[in-house]
Structure formats: structure tokens, C-alpha cells
């Protein structure tokens, strides 16, 4: 996040999984695929997507833009 903020770029997008129970890669893939339709446009535009158990947070890139 800090590097992206300093670079002031809108790529690359990334997904951060903050869901401690999702330890297995297979489970992580299922969660990402299940949520992909709702986050795909944001990822294409440039975003940091944080997937938690009860919510999804999306922050547009570049970080810190007005």
C-alpha cells in the first residue's frame, strides 16, 4: 500500500484477504470467485480490495488522490 501511494499509480490492483479461517488455497479461490462479479470493475479501474468475512472494502487507486 505504501509503495502504491508513493508511486501515485492506478495499477496494479490487488485483493487482500482478511479472513483468518481461510487458510486453504481452495477456500480462498472460492471466496474470490464468488465475489468477483461485484469487484471486477473496480479491479479493472485500479483498486485495493479487502475481503473480510462480513464485508468488502474497496479503495480506488491511486491512494491519496483528491
Short mmCIF file of C-alpha atoms in Angstrom, two decimals:
data_model
loop_
_atom_site.label_atom_id
_atom_site.label_comp_id
_atom_site.label_asym_id
_atom_site.label_seq_id
_atom_site.Cartn_x
_atom_site.Cartn_y
_atom_site.Cartn_z
CA UNK A 1 0.00 0.00 0.00
CA UNK A 2 2.75 2.47 0.89
CA UNK A 3 4.61 1.82 -2.35
CA UNK A 4 1.45 2.32 -4.39
CA UNK A 5 0.71 5.56 -2.54
CA UNK A 6 4.20 6.89 -3.27
CA UNK A 7 4.04 5.90 -6.93
CA UNK A 8 0.62 7.55 -7.44
CA UNK A 9 -0.35 4.89 -9.97
CA UNK A 10 -3.64 3.09 -10.51
CA UNK A 11 -2.07 -0.28 -11.27
CA UNK A 12 -1.62 -2.99 -10.19
CA UNK A 13 -4.88 -3.71 -8.43
CA UNK A 14 -4.79 -6.29 -5.68
CA UNK A 15 -7.04 -8.30 -3.39
CA UNK A 16 -6.25 -8.66 0.30
CA UNK A 17 -8.00 -11.49 2.17
CA UNK A 18 -8.52 -10.66 5.83
CA UNK A 19 -10.35 -13.79 6.85
CA UNK A 20 -8.25 -15.86 9.26
CA UNK A 21 -10.30 -19.03 8.77
CA UNK A 22 -9.45 -19.09 5.06
CA UNK A 23 -6.17 -20.94 5.30
CA UNK A 24 -6.58 -23.33 2.38
CA UNK A 25 -5.94 -22.02 -1.11
CA UNK A 26 -9.05 -23.80 -2.39
CA UNK A 27 -11.23 -21.88 0.08
CA UNK A 28 -9.56 -18.58 -0.82
CA UNK A 29 -10.20 -19.18 -4.52
CA UNK A 30 -13.87 -19.92 -3.86
CA UNK A 31 -14.30 -16.67 -1.91
CA UNK A 32 -12.57 -14.59 -4.57
CA UNK A 33 -14.56 -16.19 -7.40
CA UNK A 34 -17.85 -15.78 -5.51
CA UNK A 35 -17.18 -12.05 -5.07
CA UNK A 36 -15.53 -11.34 -8.41
CA UNK A 37 -18.68 -10.09 -10.17
CA UNK A 38 -19.09 -7.32 -7.59
CA UNK A 39 -15.43 -6.21 -7.59
CA UNK A 40 -14.32 -6.82 -11.18
CA UNK A 41 -15.00 -3.30 -12.47
CA UNK A 42 -13.10 -1.77 -9.55
CA UNK A 43 -10.14 -4.07 -10.13
CA UNK A 44 -10.10 -3.15 -13.83
CA UNK A 45 -10.12 0.56 -12.96
CA UNK A 46 -7.42 0.16 -10.31
CA UNK A 47 -8.26 -0.63 -6.70
CA UNK A 48 -7.25 -2.27 -3.47
CA UNK A 49 -9.99 -4.72 -2.49
CA UNK A 50 -10.10 -6.05 1.07
CA UNK A 51 -12.32 -9.09 1.54
CA UNK A 52 -13.33 -9.77 5.13
CA UNK A 53 -15.83 -12.28 6.45
CA UNK A 54 -18.67 -9.76 6.81
CA UNK A 55 -17.76 -7.02 4.34
CA UNK A 56 -15.76 -5.96 1.32
CA UNK A 57 -13.85 -2.67 1.28
CA UNK A 58 -12.73 -1.08 -1.96
CA UNK A 59 -10.24 1.77 -2.22
CA UNK A 60 -9.63 3.31 -5.61
CA UNK A 61 -6.08 3.79 -6.81
CA UNK A 62 -4.03 5.91 -6.77
CA UNK A 63 -4.10 6.05 -2.97
CA UNK A 64 -4.27 9.57 -1.63
CA UNK A 65 -5.76 11.18 -4.71
CA UNK A 66 -8.16 14.03 -4.20
#
